Short mmCIF file of C-alpha atoms in Angstrom, two decimals:
data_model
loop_
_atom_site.label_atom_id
_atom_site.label_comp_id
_atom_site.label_asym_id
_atom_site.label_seq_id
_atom_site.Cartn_x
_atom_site.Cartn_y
_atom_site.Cartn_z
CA UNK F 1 105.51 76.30 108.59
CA UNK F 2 102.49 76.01 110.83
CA UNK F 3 100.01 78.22 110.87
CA UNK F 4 98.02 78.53 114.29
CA UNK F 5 94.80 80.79 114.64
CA UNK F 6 93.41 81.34 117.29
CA UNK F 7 90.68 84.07 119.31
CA UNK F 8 92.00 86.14 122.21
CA UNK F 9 89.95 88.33 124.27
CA UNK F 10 90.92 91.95 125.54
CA UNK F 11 89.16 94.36 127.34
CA UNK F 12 89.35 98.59 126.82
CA UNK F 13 87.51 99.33 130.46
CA UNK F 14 84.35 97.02 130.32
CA UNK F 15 84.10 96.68 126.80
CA UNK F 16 84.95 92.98 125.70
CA UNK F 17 86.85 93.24 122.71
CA UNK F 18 87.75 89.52 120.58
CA UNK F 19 91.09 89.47 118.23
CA UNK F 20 91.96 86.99 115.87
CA UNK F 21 95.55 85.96 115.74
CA UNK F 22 97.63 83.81 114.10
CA UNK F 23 101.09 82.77 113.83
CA UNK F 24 104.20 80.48 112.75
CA UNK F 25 104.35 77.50 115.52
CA UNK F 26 107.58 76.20 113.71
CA UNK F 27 109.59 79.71 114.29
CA UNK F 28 110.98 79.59 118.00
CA UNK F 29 111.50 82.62 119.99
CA UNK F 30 109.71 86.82 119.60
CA UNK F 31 108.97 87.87 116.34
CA UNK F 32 107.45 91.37 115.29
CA UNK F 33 103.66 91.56 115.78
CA UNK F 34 101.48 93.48 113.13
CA UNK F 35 98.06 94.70 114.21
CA UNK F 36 95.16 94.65 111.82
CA UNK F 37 92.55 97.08 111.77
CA UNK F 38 88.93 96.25 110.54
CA UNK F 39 86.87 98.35 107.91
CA UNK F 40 83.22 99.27 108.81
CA UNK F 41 81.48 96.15 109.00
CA UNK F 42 83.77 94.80 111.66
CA UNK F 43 86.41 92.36 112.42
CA UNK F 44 85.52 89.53 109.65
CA UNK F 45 87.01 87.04 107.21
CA UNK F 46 89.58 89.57 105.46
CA UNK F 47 91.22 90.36 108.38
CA UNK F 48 91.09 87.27 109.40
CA UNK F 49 92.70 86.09 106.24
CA UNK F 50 95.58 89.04 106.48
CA UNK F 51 96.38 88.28 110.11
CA UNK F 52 97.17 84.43 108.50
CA UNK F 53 98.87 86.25 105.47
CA UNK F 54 101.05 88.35 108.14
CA UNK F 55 101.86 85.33 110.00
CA UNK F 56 102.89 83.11 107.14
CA UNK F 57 105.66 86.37 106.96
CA UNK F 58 106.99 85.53 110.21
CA UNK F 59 105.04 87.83 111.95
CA UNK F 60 102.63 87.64 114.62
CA UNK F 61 99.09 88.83 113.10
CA UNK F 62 96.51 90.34 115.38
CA UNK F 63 93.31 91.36 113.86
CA UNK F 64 92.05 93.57 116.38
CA UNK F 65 88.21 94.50 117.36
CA UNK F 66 86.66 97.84 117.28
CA UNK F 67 83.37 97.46 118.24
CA UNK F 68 83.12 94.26 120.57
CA UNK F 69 83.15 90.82 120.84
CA UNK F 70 80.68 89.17 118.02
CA UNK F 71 79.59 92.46 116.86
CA UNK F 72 79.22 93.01 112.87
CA UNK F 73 77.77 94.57 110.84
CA UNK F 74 75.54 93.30 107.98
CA UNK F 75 74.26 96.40 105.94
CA UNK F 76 75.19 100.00 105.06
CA UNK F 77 73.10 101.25 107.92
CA UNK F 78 74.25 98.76 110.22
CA UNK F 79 77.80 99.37 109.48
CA UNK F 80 77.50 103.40 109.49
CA UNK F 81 75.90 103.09 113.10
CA UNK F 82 78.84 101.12 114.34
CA UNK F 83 81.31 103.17 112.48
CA UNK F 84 80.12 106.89 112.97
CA UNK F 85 80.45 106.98 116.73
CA UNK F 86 84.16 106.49 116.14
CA UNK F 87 84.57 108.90 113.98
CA UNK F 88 82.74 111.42 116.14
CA UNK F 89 84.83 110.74 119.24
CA UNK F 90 88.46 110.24 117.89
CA UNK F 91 89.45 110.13 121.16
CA UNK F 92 86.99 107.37 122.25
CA UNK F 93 88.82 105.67 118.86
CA UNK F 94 92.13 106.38 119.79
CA UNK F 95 91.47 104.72 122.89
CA UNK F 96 90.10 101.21 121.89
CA UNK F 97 92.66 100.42 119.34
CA UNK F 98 95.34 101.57 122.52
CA UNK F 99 93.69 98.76 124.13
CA UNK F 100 94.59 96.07 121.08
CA UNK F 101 98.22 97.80 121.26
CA UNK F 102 98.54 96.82 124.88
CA UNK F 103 96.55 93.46 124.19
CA UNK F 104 99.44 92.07 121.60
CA UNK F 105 102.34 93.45 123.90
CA UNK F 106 100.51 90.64 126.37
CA UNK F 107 101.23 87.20 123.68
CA UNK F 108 104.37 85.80 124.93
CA UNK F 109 105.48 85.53 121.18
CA UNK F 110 105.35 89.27 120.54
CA UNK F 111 108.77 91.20 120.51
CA UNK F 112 107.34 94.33 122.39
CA UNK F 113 110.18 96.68 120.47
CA UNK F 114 108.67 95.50 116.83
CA UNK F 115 105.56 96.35 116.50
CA UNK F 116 102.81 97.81 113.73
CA UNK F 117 99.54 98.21 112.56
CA UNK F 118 97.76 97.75 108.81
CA UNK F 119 93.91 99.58 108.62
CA UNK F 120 91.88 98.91 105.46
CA UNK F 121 88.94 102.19 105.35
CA UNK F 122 87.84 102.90 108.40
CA UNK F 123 90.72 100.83 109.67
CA UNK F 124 93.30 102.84 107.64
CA UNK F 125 91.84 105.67 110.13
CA UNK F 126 92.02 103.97 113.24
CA UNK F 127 95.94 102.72 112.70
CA UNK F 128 96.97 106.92 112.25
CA UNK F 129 94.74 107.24 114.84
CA UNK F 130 97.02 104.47 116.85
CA UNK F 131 100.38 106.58 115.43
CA UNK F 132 99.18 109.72 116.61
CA UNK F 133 98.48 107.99 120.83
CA UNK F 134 102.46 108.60 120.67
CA UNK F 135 103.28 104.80 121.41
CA UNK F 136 106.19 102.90 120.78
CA UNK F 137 105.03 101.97 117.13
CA UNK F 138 107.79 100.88 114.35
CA UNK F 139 105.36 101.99 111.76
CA UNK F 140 101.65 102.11 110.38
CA UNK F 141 100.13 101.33 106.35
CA UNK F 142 96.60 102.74 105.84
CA UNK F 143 95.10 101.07 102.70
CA UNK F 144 92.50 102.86 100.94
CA UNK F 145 92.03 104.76 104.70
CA UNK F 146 89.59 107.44 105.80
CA UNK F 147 92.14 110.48 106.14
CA UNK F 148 89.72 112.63 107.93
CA UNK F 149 91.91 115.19 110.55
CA UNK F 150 91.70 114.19 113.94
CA UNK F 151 89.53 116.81 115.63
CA UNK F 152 89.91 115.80 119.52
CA UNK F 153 93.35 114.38 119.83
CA UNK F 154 95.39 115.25 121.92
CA UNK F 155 98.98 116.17 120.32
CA UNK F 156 101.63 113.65 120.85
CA UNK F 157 104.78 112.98 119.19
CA UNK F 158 104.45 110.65 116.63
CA UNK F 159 106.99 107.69 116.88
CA UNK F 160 105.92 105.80 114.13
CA UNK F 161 106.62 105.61 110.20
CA UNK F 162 104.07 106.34 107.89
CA UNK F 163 102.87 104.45 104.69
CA UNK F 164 99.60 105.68 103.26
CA UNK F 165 97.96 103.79 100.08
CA UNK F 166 95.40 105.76 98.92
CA UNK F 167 93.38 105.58 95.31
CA UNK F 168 92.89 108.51 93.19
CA UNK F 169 89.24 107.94 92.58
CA UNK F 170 88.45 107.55 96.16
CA UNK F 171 84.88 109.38 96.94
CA UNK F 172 85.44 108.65 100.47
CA UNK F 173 88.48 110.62 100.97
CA UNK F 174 88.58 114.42 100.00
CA UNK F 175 91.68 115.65 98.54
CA UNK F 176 91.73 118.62 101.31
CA UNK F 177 91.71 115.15 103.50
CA UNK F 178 95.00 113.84 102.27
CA UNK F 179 96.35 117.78 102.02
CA UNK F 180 95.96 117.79 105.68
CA UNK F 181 97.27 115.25 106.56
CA UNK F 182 100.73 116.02 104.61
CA UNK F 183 100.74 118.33 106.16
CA UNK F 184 100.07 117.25 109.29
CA UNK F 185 102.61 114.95 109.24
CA UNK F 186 105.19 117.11 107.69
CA UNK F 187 104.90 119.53 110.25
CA UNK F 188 105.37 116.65 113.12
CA UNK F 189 108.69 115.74 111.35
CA UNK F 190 107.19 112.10 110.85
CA UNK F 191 108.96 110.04 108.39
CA UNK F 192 106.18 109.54 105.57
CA UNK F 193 104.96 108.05 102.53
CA UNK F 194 101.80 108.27 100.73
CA UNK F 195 101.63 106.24 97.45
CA UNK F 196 98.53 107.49 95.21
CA UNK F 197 97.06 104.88 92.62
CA UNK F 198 95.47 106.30 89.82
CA UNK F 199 91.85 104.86 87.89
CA UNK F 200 91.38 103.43 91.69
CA UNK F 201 88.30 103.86 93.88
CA UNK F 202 87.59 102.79 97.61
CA UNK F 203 87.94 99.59 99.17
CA UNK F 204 90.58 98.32 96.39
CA UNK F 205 91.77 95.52 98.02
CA UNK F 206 88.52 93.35 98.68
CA UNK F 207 87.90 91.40 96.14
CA UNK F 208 84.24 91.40 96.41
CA UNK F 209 84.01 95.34 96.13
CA UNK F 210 82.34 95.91 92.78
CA UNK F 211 79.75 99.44 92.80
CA UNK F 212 81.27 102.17 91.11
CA UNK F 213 78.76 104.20 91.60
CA UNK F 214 79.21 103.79 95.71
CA UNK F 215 83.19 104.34 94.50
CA UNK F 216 84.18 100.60 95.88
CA UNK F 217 85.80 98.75 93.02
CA UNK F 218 88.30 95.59 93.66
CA UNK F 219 91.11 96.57 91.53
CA UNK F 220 94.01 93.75 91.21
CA UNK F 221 96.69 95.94 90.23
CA UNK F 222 96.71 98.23 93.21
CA UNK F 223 95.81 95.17 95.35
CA UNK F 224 99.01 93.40 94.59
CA UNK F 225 101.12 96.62 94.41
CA UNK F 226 100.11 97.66 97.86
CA UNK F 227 100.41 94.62 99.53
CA UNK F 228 104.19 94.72 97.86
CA UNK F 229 104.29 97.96 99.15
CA UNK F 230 103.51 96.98 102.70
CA UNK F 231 105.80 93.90 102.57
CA UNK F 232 108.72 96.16 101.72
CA UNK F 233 107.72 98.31 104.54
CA UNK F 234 107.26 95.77 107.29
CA UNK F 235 110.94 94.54 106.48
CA UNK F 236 112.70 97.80 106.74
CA UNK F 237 110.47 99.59 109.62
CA UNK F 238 111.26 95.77 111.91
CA UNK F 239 114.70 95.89 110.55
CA UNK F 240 115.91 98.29 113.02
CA UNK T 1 128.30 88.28 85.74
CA UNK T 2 130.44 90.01 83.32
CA UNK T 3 129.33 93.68 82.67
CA UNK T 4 130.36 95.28 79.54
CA UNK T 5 130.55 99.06 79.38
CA UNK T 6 130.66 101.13 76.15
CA UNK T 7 129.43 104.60 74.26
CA UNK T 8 127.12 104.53 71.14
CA UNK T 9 126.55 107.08 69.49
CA UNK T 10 123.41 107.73 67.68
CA UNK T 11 121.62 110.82 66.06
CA UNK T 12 118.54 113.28 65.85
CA UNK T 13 118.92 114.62 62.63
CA UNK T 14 122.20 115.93 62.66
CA UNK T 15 123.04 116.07 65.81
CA UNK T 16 125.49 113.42 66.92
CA UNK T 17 124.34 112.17 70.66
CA UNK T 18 126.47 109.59 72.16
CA UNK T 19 125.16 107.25 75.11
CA UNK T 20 126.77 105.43 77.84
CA UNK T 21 125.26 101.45 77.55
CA UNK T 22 125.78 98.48 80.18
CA UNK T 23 125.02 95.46 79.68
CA UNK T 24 126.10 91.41 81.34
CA UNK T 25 127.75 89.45 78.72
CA UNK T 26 126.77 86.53 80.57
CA UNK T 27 123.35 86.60 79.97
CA UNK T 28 122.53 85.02 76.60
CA UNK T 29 119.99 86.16 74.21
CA UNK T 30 117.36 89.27 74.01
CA UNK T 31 116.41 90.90 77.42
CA UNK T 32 114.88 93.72 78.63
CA UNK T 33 116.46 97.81 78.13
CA UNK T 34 116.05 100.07 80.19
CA UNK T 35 116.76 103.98 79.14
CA UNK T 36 118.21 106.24 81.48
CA UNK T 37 117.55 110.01 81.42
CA UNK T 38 119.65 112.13 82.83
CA UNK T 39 119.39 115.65 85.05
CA UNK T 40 120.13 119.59 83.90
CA UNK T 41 123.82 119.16 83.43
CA UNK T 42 123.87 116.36 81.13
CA UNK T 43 124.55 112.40 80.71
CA UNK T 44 127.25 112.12 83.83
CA UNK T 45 128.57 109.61 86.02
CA UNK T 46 125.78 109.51 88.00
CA UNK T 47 123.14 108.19 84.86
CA UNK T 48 126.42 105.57 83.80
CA UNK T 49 126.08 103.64 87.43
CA UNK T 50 122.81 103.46 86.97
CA UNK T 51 122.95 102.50 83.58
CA UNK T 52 125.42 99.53 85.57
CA UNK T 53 123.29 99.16 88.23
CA UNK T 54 120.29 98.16 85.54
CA UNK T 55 122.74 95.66 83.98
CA UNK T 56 123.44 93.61 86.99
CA UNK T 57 119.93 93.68 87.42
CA UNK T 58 119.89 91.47 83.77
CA UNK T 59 118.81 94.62 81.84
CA UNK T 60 120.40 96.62 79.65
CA UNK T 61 121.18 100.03 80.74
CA UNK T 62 121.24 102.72 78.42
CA UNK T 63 122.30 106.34 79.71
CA UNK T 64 120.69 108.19 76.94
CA UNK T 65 121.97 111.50 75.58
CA UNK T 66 119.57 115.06 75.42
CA UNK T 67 122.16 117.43 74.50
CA UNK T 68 124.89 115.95 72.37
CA UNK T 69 128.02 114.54 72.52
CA UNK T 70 130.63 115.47 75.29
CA UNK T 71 128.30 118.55 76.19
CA UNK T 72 127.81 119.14 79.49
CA UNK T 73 127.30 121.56 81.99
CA UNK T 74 129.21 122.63 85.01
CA UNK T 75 127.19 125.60 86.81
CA UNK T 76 123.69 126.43 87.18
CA UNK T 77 123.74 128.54 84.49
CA UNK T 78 125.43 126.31 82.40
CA UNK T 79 123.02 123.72 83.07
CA UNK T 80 119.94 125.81 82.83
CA UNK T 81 121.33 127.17 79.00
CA UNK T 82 121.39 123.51 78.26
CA UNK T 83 117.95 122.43 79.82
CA UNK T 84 115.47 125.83 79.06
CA UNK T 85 115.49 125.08 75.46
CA UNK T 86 113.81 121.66 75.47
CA UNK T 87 111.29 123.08 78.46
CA UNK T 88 110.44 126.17 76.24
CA UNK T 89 109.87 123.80 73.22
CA UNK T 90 108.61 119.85 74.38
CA UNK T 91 108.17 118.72 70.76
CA UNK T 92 111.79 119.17 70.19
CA UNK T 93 112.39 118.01 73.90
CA UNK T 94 110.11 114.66 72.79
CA UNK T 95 111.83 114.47 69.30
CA UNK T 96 115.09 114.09 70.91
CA UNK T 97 114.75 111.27 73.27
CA UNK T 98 112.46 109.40 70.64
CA UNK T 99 115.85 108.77 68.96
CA UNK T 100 117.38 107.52 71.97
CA UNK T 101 114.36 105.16 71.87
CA UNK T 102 114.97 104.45 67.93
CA UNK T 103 118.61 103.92 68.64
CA UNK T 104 118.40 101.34 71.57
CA UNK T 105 116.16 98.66 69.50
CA UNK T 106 119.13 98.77 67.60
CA UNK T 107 121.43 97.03 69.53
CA UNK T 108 121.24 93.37 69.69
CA UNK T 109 120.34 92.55 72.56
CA UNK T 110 117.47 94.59 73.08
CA UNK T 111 113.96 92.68 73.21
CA UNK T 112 112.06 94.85 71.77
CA UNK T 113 109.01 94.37 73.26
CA UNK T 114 110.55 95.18 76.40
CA UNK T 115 111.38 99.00 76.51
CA UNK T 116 111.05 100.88 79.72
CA UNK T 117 112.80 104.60 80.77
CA UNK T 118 113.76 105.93 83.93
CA UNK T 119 114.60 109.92 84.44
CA UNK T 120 116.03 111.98 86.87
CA UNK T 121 114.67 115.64 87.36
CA UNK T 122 115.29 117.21 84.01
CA UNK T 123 115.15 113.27 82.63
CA UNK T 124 111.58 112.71 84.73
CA UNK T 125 110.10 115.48 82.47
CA UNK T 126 111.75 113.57 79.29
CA UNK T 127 110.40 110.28 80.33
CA UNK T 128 107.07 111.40 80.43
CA UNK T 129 107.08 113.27 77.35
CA UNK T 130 108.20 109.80 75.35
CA UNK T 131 105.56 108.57 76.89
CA UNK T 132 103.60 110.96 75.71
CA UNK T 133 104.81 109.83 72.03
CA UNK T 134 102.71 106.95 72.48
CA UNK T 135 105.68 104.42 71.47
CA UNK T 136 105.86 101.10 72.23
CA UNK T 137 107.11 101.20 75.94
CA UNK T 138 106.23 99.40 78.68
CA UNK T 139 106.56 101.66 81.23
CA UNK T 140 108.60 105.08 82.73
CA UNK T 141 109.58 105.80 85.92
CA UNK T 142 110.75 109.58 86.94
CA UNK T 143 112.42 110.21 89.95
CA UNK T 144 112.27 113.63 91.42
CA UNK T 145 111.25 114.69 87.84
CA UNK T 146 110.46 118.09 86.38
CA UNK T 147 106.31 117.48 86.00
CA UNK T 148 105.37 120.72 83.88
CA UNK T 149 102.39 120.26 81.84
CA UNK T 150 103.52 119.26 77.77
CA UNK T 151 102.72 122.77 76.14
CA UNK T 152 103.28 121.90 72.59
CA UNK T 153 102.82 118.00 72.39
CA UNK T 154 100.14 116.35 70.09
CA UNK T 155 98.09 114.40 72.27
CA UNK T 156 98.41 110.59 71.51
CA UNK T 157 97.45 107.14 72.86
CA UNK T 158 99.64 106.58 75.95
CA UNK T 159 100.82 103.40 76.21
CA UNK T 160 103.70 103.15 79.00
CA UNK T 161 102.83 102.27 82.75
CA UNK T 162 103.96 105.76 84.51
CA UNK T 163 105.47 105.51 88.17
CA UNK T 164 106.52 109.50 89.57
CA UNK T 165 108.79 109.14 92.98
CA UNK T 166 108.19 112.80 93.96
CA UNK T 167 109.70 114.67 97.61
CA UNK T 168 106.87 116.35 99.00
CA UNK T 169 109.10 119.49 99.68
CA UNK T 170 110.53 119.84 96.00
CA UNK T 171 110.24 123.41 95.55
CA UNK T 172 110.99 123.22 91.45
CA UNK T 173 108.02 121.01 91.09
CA UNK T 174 104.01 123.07 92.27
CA UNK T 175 101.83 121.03 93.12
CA UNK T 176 99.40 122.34 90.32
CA UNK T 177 101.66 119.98 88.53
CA UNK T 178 101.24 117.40 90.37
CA UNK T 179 97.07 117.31 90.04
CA UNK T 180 97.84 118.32 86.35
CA UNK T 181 99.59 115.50 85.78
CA UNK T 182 97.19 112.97 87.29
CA UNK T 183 94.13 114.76 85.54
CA UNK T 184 96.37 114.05 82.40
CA UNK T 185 96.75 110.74 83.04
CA UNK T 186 93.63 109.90 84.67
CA UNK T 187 92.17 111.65 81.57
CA UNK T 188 94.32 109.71 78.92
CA UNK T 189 93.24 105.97 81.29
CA UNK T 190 96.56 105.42 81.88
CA UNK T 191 98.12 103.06 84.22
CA UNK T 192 99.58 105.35 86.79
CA UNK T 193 101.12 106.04 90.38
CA UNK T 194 102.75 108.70 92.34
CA UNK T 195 104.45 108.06 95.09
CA UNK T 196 105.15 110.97 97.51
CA UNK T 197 108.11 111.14 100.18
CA UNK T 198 107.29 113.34 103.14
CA UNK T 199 110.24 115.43 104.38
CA UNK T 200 111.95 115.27 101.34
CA UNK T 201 113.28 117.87 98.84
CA UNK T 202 114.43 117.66 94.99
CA UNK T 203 117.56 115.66 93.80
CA UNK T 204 116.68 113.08 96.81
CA UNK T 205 118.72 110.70 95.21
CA UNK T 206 122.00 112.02 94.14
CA UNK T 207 124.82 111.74 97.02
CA UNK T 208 126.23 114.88 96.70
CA UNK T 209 122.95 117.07 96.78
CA UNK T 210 123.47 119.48 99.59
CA UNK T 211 122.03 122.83 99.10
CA UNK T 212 118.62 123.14 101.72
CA UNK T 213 117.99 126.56 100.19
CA UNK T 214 118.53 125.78 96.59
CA UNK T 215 115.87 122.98 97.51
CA UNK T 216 118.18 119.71 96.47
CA UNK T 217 119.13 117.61 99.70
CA UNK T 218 120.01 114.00 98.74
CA UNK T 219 118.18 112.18 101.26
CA UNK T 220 119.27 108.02 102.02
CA UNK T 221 115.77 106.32 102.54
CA UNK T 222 113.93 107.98 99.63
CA UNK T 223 116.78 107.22 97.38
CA UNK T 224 116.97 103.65 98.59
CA UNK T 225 112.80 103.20 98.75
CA UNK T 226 112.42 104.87 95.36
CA UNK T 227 115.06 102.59 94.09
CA UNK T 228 113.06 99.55 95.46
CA UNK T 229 109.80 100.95 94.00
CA UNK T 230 111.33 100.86 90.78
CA UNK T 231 112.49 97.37 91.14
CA UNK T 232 109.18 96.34 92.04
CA UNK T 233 107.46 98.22 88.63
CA UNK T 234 110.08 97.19 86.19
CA UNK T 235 109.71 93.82 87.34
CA UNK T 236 106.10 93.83 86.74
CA UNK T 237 106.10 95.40 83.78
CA UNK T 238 108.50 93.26 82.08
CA UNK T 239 106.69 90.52 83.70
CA UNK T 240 103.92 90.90 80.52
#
C-alpha cells in the first residue's frame, strides 16, 4: 500500500473550490471514487482523515469543498454563517457539490461508472442533495445528516442508492424530517435504507463531540457500526 | 466442517416442544448458540436452514419450538389459531420461549455466556419479549418481526443488544409500533437499532413470499443485507 494525498483545485463558475484526495499508488489501473462531504465548519482534518480511510479501501477519496478554497469555520457563528446560505438556496447547494462530482470524474484514476458520496451533518445533506441532481451516482451514506426536504429542487430521477445513518436522539433532525424523506424516497422508487441508532445524538462519529446539551455526543458504538455499515455498502453499490 | 443435524425435545410445563438444532462437529469445545424463532405457521424448513446456516457460521443453531411438537399450520387460518393466543396473552407467549432458552444451555456445547435469538415475523415479536425477560442474552435480532407493544409483561432489566430489520411498507406492523418500541427501549437504556428497508413489504426474506396484497413479497437485497446486518451484530456481540 501507498497512500498519496494530495490538494486539487476545482472551480463551480468563479468560485475556487480546494479537495483533498488521496489514494493507493501501489493499485494500477481505475478504481471507484467516493466523495466526501464536509460538516459545518468546513473541509478539515476528519475528512481529510476519511478520504485516507476510503483510499486505504481501494478507493479513490475526494473530500470535497463547500464553501471555498481555505475557508473554515472556527465558531458556532462562524460555522452557521457559512452553512445557512446553503441551506436557504438548495439549489445554489445542489450546484457546488455538482461541481466536486464533475471535479473527481476529471482524476485519471477515477472509474467514471463507480462513483459515490459519504456527508457527515450538513454533509449528510449535501450528498442527498448530490442524489437528487439525477447524476450517474452508484450510491450515497448520510451519517448523522441534516434531512431537511429540499424546498427548490428541481425533480429528477434519482439514480442512486440510499443509506441513511441517523441517531435517535438527534435534536438536529426532526422526526417529520426523516418521515419526509421516506417518503420522499419511497415515492421516487429509490432503493433505500435508513438505519436508526438508538441513545445516539448528533455528530456521533467525531470523536471530539462531547455537549449533550447542544445534542453532539461521540458515541463509539454507532461510530464503528456505521462505518461497517458504509463499508458493506460501498462493496455491493461498486459491485455492479 | 461436519454439520450435525438433530431434534430435542424439551418442555414448558407439560407441553412437549421439540426443536430442530445444528451444530459443526468439527469445532471443539463451548461456542456460541444462537435461537431461532420461527413465523405464524410454526418451526418449518425455513427456521432448520437457518438453524444450518448459523452452524457453518461456528454457532449453534437452534430452531426453537412455540407451539409444540409436530404442530403446524398450513393456511392462514390455521396459522393465525396457532399465533393469536400468545399475541392475546405475552406472558404465556414469554413463558414459552424462556424454556427454549432454559433448554439450549443444556446442551453441551452451548457457552453459556453466549446466548443470542433471532425471529422471524411472529418469532421477531418472541425475541423481543425474551428479551424482555431480562435473561442472560447477549443480544436479539428480529427480522420483519411482529413489534406490538408487551400488554401483560412485568417490566424488567433488559439486558440483550436488540437489532429490528423492518420493510418500510409492512402493512402488519403501524408505525405507532415502531416509535413505541424505541420509546420502550430508549426508555429501558437499551442498546438498540432499527434498520428500515425502503420499498419493502413483510416476509422480505422468505423465497416463496408472493402475495403484494396480502403485504408479504420476499424481496433479494433486504433478505441478503439483513442477513449481513446480522452477521455484523452477532459478531460483535459475541465479540464481549
Amino acid at each position: 500500500m501507498a497512500i498519496i494525498t494530495s490538494t486539487v483545485a476545482y472551480k463551480d463558475d468563479d468560485v475556487v473550490l480546494e479537495a483533498y484526495i488521496a489514494f493507493d499508488d501501489a493499485i494500477k489501473g481505475m478504481r471507484p471514487a467516493v466523495l466526501v462531504s464536509h460538516a459545518w465548519s468546513g473541509r478539515e482534518g476528519f475528512v481529510a482523515e476519511k478520504a485516507r480511510k476510503l483510499a486505504e479501501m481501494g478507493y479513490v477519496g475526494f473530500a470535497l469543498d463547500m464553501y471555498g478554497q481555505g475557508i473554515r469555520g472556527a465558531s458556532v457563528d462562524e460555522n452557521t454563517a457559512l452553512m445557512q446560505p446553503f441551506i436557504d438556496d438548495r439549489a445554489m447547494l445542489q450546484k457546488r457539490i455538482v461541481a466536486a462530482f464533475y471535479a473527481v470524474r476529471q482524476l485519471p484514476w477515477v472509474d467514471q461508472n463507480h462513483i459515490a458520496a459519504i456527508g457527515f451533518c450538513f454533509g449528510g445533506l449535501c450528498v442527498l442533495d448530490l442524489a437528487r441532481s439525477g447524476l450517474d451516482l452508484k450510491g450515497v451514506v448520510s451519517f448523522h445528516g441534516l434531512l431537511s426536504p429540499p424546498e427548490n429542487l428541481e425533480q429528477k430521477s434519482i439514480k442512486a442508492k440510499v443509506l441513511v445513518l441517523h441517531g435517535n436522539d438527534d435534536p438536529m433532525v426532526p422526526v417529520d424530517h426523516v418521515i419526509a424523506l421516506q417518503q420522499e424516497l419511497t415515492t421516487a422508487g429509490v432503493d433505500w435504507q435508513i438505519h436508526t441508532f438508538g441513545q445516539t445524538m448528533h455528530a456521533f462519529t467525531n470523536p471530539v463531540a462531547n455537549d449533550p446539551e447542544f445534542g453532539t455526543v461521540y458515541q463509539a458504538d454507532a461510530d464503528r457500526r456505521s462505518w461497517q455499515l458504509m463499508q458493506n455498502f460501498l462493496s455491493e453499490i461498486f459491485a455492479s
